[in-house]
Every structure is written in C-alpha cells, then in structure tokens.
CSV table of C-alpha atoms in Angstrom, one decimal:
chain,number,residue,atom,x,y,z
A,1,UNK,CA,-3.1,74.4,-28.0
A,2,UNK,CA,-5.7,73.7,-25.4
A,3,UNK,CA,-6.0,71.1,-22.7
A,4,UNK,CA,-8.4,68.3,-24.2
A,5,UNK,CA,-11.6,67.7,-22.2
A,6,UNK,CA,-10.9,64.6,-20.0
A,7,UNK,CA,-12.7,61.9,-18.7
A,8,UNK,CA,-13.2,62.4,-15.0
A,9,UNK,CA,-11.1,59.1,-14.5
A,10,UNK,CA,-8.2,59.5,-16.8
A,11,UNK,CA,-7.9,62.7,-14.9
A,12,UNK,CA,-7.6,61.0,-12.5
A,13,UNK,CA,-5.2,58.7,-13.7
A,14,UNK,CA,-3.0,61.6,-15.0
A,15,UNK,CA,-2.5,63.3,-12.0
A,16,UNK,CA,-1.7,60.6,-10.0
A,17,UNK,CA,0.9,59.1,-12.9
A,18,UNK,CA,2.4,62.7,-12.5
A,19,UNK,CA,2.6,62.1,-8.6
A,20,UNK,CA,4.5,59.0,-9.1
A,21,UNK,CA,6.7,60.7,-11.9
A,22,UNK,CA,7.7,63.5,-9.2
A,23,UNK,CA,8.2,60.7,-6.5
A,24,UNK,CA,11.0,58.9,-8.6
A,25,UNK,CA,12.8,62.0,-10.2
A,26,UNK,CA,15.8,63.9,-8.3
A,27,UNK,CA,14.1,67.3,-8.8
A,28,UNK,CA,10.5,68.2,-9.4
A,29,UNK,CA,9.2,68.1,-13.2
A,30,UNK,CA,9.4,71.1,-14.5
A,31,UNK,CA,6.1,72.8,-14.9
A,32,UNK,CA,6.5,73.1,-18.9
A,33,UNK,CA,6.5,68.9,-18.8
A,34,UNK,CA,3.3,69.0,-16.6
A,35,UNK,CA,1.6,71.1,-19.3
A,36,UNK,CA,2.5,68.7,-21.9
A,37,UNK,CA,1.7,65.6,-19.8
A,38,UNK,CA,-1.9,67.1,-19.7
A,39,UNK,CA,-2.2,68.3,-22.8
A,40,UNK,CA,0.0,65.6,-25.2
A,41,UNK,CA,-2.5,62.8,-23.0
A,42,UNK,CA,-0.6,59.2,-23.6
A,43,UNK,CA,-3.6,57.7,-24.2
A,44,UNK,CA,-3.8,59.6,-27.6
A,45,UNK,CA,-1.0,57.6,-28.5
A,46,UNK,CA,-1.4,54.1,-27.2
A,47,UNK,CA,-2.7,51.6,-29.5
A,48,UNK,CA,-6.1,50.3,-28.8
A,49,UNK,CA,-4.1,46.7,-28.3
A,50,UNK,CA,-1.6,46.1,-25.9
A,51,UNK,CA,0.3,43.1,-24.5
A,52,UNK,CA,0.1,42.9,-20.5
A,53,UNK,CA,2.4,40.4,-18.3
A,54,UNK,CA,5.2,38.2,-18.6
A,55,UNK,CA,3.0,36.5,-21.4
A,56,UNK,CA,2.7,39.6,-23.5
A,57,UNK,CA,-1.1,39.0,-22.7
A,58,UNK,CA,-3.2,40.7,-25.4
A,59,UNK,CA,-5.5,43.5,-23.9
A,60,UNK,CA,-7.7,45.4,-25.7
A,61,UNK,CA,-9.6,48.9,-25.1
A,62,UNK,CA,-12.9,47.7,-26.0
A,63,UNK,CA,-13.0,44.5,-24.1
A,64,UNK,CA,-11.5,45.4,-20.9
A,65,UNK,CA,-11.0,49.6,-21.1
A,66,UNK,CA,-10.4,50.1,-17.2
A,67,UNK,CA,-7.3,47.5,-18.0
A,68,UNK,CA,-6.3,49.1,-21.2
A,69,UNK,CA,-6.2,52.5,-19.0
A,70,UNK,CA,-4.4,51.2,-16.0
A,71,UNK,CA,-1.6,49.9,-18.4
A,72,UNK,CA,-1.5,53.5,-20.1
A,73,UNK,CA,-1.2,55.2,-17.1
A,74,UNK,CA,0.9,53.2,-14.7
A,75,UNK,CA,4.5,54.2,-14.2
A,76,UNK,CA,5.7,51.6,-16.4
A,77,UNK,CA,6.3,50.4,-19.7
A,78,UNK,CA,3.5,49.1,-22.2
A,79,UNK,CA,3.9,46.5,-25.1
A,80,UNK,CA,2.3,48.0,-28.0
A,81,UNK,CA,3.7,45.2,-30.1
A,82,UNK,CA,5.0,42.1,-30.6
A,83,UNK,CA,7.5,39.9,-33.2
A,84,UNK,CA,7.9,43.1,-35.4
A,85,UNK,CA,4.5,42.9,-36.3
A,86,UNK,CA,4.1,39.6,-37.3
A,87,UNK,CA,1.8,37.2,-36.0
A,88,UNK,CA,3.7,35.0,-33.7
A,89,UNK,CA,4.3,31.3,-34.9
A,90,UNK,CA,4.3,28.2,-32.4
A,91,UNK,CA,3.2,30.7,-29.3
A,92,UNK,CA,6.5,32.3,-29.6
A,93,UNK,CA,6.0,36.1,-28.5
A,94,UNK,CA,8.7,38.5,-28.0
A,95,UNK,CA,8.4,42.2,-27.5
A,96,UNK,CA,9.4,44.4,-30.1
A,97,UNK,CA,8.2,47.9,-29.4
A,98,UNK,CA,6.9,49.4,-26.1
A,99,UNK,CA,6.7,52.9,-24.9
A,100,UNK,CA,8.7,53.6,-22.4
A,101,UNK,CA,7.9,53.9,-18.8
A,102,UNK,CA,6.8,57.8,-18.3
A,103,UNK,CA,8.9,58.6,-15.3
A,104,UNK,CA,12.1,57.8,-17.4
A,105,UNK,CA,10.5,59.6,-20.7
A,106,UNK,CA,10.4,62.5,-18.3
A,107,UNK,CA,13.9,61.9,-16.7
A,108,UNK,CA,15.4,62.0,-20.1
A,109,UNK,CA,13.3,65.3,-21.2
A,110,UNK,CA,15.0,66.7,-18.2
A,111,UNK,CA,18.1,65.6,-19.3
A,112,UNK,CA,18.1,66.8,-22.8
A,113,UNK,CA,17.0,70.1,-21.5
A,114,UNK,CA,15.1,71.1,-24.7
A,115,UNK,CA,14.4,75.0,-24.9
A,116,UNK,CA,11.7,76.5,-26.9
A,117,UNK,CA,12.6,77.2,-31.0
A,118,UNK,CA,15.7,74.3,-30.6
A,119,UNK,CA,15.5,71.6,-33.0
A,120,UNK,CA,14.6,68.1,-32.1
A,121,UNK,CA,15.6,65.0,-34.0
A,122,UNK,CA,14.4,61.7,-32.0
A,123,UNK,CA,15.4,58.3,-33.2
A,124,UNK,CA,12.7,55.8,-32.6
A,125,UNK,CA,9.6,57.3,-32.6
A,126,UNK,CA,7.5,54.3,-31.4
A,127,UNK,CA,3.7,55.4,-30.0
A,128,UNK,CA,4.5,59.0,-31.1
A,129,UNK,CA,3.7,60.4,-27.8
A,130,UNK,CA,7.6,61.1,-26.8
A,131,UNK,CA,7.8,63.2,-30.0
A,132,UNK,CA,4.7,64.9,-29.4
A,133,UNK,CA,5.9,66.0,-25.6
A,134,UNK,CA,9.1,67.2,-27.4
A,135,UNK,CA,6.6,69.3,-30.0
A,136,UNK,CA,5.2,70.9,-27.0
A,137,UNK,CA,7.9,72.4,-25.6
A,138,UNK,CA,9.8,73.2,-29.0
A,139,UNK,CA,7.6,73.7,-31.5
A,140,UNK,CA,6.2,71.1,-33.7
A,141,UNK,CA,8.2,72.6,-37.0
A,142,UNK,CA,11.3,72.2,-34.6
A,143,UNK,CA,10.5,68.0,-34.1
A,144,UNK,CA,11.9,65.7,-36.4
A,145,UNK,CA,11.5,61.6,-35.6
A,146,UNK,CA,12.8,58.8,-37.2
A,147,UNK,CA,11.2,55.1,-37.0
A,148,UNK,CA,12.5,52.2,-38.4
A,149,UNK,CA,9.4,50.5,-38.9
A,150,UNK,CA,6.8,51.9,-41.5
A,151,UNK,CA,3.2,50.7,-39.8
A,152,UNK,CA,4.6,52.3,-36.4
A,153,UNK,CA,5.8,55.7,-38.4
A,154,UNK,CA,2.6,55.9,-39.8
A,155,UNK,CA,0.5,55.0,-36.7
A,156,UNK,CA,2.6,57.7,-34.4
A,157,UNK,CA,2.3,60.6,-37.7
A,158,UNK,CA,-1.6,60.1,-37.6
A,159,UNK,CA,-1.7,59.8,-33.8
A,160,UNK,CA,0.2,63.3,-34.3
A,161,UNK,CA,-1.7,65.1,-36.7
A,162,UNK,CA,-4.9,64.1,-34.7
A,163,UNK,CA,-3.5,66.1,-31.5
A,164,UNK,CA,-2.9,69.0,-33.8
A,165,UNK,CA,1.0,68.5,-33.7
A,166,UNK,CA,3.1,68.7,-37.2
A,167,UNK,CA,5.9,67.1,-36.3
A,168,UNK,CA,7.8,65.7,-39.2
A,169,UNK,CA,7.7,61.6,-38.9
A,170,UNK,CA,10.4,59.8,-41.2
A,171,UNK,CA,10.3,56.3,-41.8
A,172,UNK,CA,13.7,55.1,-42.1
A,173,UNK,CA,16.9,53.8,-40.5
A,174,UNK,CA,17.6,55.9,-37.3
A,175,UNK,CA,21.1,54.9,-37.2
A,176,UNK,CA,21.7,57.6,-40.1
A,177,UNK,CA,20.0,60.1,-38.7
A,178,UNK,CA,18.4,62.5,-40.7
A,179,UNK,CA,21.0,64.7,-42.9
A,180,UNK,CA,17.8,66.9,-44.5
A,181,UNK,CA,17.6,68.6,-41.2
A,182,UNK,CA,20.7,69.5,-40.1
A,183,UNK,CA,22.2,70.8,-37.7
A,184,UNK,CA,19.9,69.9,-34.6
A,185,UNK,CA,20.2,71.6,-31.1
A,186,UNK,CA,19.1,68.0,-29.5
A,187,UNK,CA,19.2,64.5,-30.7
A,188,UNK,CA,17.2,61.9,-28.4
A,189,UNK,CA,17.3,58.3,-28.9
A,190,UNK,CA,14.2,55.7,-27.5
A,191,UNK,CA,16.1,52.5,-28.2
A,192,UNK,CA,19.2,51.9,-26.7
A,193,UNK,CA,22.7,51.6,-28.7
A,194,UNK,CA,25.7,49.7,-28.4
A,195,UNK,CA,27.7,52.3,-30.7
A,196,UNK,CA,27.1,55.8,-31.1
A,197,UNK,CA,26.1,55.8,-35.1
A,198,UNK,CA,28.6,58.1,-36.4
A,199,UNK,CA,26.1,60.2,-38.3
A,200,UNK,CA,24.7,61.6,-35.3
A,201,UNK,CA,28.2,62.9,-34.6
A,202,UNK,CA,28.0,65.0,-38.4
A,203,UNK,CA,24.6,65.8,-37.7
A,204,UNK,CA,24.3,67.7,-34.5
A,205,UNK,CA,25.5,71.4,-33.6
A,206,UNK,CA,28.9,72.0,-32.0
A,207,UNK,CA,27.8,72.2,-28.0
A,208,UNK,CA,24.6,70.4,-28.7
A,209,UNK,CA,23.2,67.5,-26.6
A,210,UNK,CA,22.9,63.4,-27.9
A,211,UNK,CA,20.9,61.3,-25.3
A,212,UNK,CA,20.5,57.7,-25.8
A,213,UNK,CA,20.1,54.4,-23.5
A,214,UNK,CA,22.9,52.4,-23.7
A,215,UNK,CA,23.6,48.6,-23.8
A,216,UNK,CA,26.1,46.1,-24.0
A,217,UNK,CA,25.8,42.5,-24.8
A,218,UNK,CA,26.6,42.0,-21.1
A,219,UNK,CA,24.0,44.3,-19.7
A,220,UNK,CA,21.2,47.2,-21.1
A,221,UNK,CA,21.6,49.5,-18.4
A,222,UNK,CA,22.2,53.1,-17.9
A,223,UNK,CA,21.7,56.5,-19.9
A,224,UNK,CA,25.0,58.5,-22.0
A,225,UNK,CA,24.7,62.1,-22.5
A,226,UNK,CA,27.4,63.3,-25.1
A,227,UNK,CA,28.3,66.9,-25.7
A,228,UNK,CA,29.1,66.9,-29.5
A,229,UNK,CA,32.4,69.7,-30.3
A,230,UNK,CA,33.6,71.4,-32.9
A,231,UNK,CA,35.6,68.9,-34.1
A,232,UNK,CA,32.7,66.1,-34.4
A,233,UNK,CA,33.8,64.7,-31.1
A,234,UNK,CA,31.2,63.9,-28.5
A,235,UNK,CA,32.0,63.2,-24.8
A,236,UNK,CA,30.2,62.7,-21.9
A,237,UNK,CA,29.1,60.8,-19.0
A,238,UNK,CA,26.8,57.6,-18.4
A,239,UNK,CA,23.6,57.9,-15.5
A,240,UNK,CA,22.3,54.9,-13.6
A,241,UNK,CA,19.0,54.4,-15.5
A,242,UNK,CA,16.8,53.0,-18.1
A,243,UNK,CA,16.3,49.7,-19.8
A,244,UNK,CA,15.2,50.1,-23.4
A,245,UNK,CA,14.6,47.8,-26.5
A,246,UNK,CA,17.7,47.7,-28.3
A,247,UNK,CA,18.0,49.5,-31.8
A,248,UNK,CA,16.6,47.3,-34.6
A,249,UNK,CA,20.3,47.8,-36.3
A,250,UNK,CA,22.2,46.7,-33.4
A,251,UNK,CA,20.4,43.4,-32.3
A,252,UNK,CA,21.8,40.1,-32.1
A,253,UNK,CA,20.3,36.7,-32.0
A,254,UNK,CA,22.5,34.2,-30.9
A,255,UNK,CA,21.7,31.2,-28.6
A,256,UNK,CA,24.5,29.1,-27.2
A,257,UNK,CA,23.7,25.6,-28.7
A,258,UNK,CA,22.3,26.6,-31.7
A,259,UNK,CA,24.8,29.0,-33.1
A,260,UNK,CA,27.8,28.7,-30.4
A,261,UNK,CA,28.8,25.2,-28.5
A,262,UNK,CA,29.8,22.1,-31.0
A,263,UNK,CA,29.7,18.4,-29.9
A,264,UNK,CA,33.2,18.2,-31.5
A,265,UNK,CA,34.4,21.2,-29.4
A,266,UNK,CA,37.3,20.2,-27.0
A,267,UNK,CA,37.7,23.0,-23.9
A,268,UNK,CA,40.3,23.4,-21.5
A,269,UNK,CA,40.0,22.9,-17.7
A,270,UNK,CA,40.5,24.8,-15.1
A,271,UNK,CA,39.0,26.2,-11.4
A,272,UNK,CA,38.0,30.1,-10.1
A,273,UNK,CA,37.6,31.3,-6.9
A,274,UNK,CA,35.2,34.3,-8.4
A,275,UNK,CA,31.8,33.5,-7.9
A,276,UNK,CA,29.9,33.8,-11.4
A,277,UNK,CA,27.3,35.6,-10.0
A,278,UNK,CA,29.2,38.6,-8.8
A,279,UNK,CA,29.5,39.2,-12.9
A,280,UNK,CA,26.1,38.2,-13.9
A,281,UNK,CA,23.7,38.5,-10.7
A,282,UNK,CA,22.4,41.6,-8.9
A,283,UNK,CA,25.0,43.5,-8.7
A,284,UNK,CA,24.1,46.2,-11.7
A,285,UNK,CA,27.0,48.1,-11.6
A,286,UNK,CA,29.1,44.9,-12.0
A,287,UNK,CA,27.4,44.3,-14.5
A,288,UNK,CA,27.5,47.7,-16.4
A,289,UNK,CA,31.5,48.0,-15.7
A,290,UNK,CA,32.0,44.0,-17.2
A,291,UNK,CA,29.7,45.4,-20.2
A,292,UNK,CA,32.1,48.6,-21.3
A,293,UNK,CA,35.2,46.0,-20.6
A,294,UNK,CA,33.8,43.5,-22.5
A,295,UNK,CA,32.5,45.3,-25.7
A,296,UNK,CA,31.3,41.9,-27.7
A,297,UNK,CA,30.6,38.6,-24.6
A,298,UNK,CA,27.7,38.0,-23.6
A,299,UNK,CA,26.2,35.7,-21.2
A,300,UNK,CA,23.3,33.1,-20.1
A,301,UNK,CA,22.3,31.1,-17.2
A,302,UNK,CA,21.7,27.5,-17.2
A,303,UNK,CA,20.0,26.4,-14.0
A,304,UNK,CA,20.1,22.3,-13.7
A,305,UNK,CA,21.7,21.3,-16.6
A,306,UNK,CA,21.5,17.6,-17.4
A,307,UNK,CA,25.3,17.6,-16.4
A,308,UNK,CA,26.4,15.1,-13.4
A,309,UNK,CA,27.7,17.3,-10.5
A,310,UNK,CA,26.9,20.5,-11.9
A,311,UNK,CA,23.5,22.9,-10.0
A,312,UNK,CA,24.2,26.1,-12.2
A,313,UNK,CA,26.1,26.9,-15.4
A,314,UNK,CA,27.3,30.2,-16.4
A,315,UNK,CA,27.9,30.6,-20.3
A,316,UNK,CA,30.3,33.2,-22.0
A,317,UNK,CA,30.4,33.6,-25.5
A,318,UNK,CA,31.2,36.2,-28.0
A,319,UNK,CA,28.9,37.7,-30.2
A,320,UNK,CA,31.0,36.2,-33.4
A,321,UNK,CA,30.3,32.7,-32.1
A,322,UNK,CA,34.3,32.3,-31.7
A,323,UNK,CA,35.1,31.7,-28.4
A,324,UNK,CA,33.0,31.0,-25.1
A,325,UNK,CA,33.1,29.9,-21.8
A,326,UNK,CA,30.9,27.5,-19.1
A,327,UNK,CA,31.5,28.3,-15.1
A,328,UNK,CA,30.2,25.7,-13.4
A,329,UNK,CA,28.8,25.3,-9.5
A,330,UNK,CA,28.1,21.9,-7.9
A,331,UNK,CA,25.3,23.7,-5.7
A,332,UNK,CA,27.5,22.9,-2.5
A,333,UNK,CA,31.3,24.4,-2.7
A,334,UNK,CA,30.9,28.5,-2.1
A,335,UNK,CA,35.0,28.8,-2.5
A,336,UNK,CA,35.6,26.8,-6.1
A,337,UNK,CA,34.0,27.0,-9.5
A,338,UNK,CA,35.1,24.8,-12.4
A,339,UNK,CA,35.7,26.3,-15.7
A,340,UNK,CA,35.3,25.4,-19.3
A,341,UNK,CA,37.1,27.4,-22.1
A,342,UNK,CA,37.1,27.0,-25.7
A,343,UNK,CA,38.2,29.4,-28.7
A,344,UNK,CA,41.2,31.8,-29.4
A,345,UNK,CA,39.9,33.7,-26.2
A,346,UNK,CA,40.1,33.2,-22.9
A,347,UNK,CA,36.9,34.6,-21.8
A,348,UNK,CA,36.8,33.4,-18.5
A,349,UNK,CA,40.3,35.3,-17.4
A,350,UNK,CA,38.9,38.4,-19.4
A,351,UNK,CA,36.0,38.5,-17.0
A,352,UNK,CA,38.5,38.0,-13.7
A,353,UNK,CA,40.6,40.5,-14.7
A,354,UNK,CA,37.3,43.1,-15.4
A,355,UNK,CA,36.4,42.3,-12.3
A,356,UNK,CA,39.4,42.8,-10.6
A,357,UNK,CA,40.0,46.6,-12.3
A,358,UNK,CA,36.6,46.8,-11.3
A,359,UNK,CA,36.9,46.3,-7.4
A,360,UNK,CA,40.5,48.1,-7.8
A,361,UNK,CA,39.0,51.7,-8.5
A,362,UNK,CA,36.5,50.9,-5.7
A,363,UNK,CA,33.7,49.2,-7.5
A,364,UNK,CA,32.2,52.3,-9.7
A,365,UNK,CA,28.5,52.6,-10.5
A,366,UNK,CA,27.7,54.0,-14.2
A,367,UNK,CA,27.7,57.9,-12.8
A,368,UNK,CA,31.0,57.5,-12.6
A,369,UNK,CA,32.0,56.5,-16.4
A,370,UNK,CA,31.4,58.4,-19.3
A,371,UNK,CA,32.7,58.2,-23.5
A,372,UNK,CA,34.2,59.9,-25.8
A,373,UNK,CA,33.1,59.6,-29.3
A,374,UNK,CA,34.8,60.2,-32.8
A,375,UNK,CA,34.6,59.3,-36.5
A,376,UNK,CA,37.0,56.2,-35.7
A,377,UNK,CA,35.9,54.8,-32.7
A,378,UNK,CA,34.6,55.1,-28.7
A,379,UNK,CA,36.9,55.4,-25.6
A,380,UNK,CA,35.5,54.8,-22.3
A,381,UNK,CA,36.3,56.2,-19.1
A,382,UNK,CA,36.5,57.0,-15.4
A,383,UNK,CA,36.1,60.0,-13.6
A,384,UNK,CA,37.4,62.0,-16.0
A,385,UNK,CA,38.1,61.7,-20.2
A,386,UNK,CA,42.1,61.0,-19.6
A,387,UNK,CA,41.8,58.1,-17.3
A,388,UNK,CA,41.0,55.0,-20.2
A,389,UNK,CA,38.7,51.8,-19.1
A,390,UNK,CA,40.9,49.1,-20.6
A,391,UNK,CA,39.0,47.1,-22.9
A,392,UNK,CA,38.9,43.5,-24.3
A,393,UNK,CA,38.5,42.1,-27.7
C-alpha cells in the first residue's frame, strides 16, 4: 500500500494533526500509527456532510471545503450524523454518530497494542477510518467491524474498499459480537458501554485484550481495558479518558417530568450539608466514582426553576423511573441544602454515602479502579481485584 498523493494543504493539515496527537499522548505515537495516519488519510472516510457547533451546523465539502477540512483534521470529534439518520422534526437535532477525536483513536490503538497477523473485531464501525488504521497494522483479512446501522456499514465498507483495504464490515448488533470469527486476539469498541456484553467474554482468546469507553448514567467518562482468562473472566483497570456516543443497545431516554415526577407524588423532607455540586459539577473523578457506585441514577440540573426560594435544583432519578430525588439551593446558604425524596429508594443518602467512601479511600481518579467481568455479572474495584467498590441498587 502506497502513500496517496496529497494536496499540498491536507499535507499540511496531516502533519500538524499528528503534532497535536503527539502533544496530548504520554509517549510518542508509534511510527507504525504515523504510517497509517498518512496513508489510511481521514478524509477518505469523512462524509462529504458534517454537522459543526453546538447547533450541529450542517457543513458541506462543496460549499465551504476549507471548513469541511478544518473539521476533518482538527483534534476533535466530527458529527457525521444526526437523529439516526432521520431528518430532524421541529429543529430537534441530536448527534448520533461522530468519529472520534484522533488523539484518543490513537490513544486507544496504543492501548490495544495490535501486532501484525492478530485478529481485530471492532464494534461500531462508524466513518470506517478506525477500522481501516487497524487493517494497516494487522492485515485487512485480520479486521472484522461490526455497525449497528446499515447506511453507515455500507458507507464505511465502500469508503474501505475504495482505499484498497478488505476488511470485513458486518451490519448488525455489536453487542453480540461476531461468533463467525472467533477467537479474536483484540476486540475494540467506538461507543461506550455501560455492561460488558457477555458475548465478547465467549468470543475473545484467553490473554487477549477488550477495550471499550465506558459510561454510567451518572457520567461517560474514562476507558476499561479487560484481560479476558481461561475461564471467560475478564479483569482489568479503567484510564482517565474519552467521551464516546453510548452504544445504540444501551441508551436511555428518560426526562424527569415526562417519564419520572407525578403531580400526585408526595416526597419526604429533609436537609444536607453536601453540596450537590461536589456529585454533579467539575469534579470528574467524583463523578466517575458516584457512577460505578450508582450503577442505574442519573441526574439533571435545573437552574431557576419557577419554585419560590429555590436558585438551582439537583434531580436524581433511577433509570426505572421508580425513585428520585430534588436537592435544592436558595442561591444564598453555602452550609444547607434542602432535599426532596420520593420512591422505595432513598437516592439522596445513596449519593452521601458514595461520596463519603469516595473521600474515605482519598478521593480516587478512574486509574485507580478497574472490573472484573464474568458470565453472571461485573464487580468493581480499587487498587486491586479483592478490594470490592460497594454498590447500590
């Protein structure tokens, strides 16, 4: 495979992508992801529409191409589409697939330490240009990809075949892998999870390598590595990184006054002295420890609600709909919340006391907890395998 003859700007815009790659990885890229970079080019694989901004903007390569470029080759993520597909109904646009920022595509490369002649399976294959840097370095008969939805399978396979890469492109549900070509050395995931699917477990080699973003209903944060066993067990540790779409299996669409809070609804009372946004702000590994605590609660803010006395609202609920919570601030007191609770759960005092194991191990970031997979079920944990996070639900 030979380097394709490049525009004197996108040259351009390749190496200096690459310089910001190396700038925000912990050890240079390896020169075997440099080749790729310039010969698997991303814009190969980025639709000739994308969706720019907040807005989800549409841009398009043949009205504005130096935009269209600067979006393909900025260290960031790209929309390439929006509401599944669909044409968006009373201005309502939501992202739906993107690919991925390339300094974290190359991060997790690095991760999954792919050798030549090891077999690939990569669950989400969005643009196509992720599998196609994996075809590179393994072989293209070695890459197998899964995507969920058909238009982008058959977008990314013809995007493939076009750069002269076979990889096999399966339209179907990544969350069952795929059995056909089993057992893989590697199995990388572009959308994060909120359970390991257990056929991934079945379907990789004893001592092989599952990479996948991860997210909670509390927080999408942070990457899991697993080593799978010879027993179908897979362990391994979380890293501080990524923020990915979340598998199209996995989602939930709940909102807190459509689907959760009823007028008839009659909560109890009560006061905290923990700040709501010590659990829900800025603090990211907070955030990431309330999420493995707190397995199925998620949260919203709700800045001036039409409630006398109350500046902010904090709302809890869990994803069944059963049980939330409201944590109110007056926008003056910085010692006293008040707090709503309704349901068989207690949400708010399951948040206090995640906090509180949280800021008694000495406040952990992600690096520092990992999970152990099997048929029956996930066990997280800190520091090392035999030292359980205590969970709620």
């Amino acid at each position: 495979m030979t380097t394709p003859n490049l525009a004197a700007s996108e040259q351009i815009a390749i190496r200096d992508l690459l310089g910001a790659v190396n700038n925000d990885m912990d050890t240079p890229l390896r020169p075997e992801w440099e080749r790729a970079a310039w010969s698997i080019t991303r814009s190969a694989f980025i639709p000739e529409r994308v969706y720019l901004g907040d807005q989800l903007v549409p841009c398009d390569r043949a009205g504005a191409p130096e935009a269209w470029l600067r979006a393909v080759y900025v260290d960031d993520s790209v929309v390439t589409q929006i509401n599944d597909g669909e044409e968006p109904t009373d201005g309502d646009r939501w992202a739906s697939s993107s690919a991925s920022a390339p300094s974290i595509v190359f991060r997790m490369l690095h991760m999954l330490d792919v050798a030549p002649e090891q077999r690939v399976l990569e669950i989400g294959t969005g643009t196509g240009w992720n599998a196609g840097l994996l075809a590179y370095v393994a072989g293209s008969e070695n890459v197998t990809t899964v995507e969920v939805d058909p238009l982008l399978a058959s977008r990314a396979r013809a995007c493939l075949r076009k750069s002269g890469l076979g990889v096999e492109v399966i339209a179907g549900d990544g969350a069952m892998g795929h059995a056909d070509g089993a057992p893989y050395d590697r199995l990388v995931a572009t959308c994060s999870v909120r359970s390991v699917p257990r056929p991934w477990l079945t379907q990789v080699r004893p001592g092989g390598i599952i990479l996948a973003p991860w997210e909670s209903p509390w927080i999408c944060y942070g990457l899991l590595r697993l080593t799978v066993d010879d027993g179908g067990t897979a362990s391994g540790r979380f890293s501080p990184h990524s923020a990915f779409m979340l598998m199209r299996q996995q989602r939930t669409n709940l909102r807190i006054f459509r689907d959760v809070v009823r007028d008839d609804h009659q909560p109890d009372e009560s006061t905290t002295i923990l700040p709501p946004w010590q659990v829900a702000g800025e603090e990211l590994a907070a955030r990431f420890a309330m999420g493995l605590q707190l397995r199925d609660v998620w949260w919203t803010w709700h800045d001036n609600p039409d409630v006398e006395g109350v500046a902010s609202r904090l709302w809890l609920a869990t994803t069944d709909a059963t049980s939330w919570a409201a944590v109110d601030w007056d926008g003056k007191s910085d010692t006293r919340w008040t707090v709503w609770q309704h349901g068989r759960r207690r949400l708010w005092n399951e948040v206090e006391a995640a906090h509180d194991w949280w800021a008694l191990h000495d406040r952990p970031g992600p690096e520092r907890f990992g999970l152990t997979v099997t048929a029956t079920g996930e066990t997280p944990w800190l520091d090392t395998p035999e030292r359980h996070v205590p969970t709620s639900g």
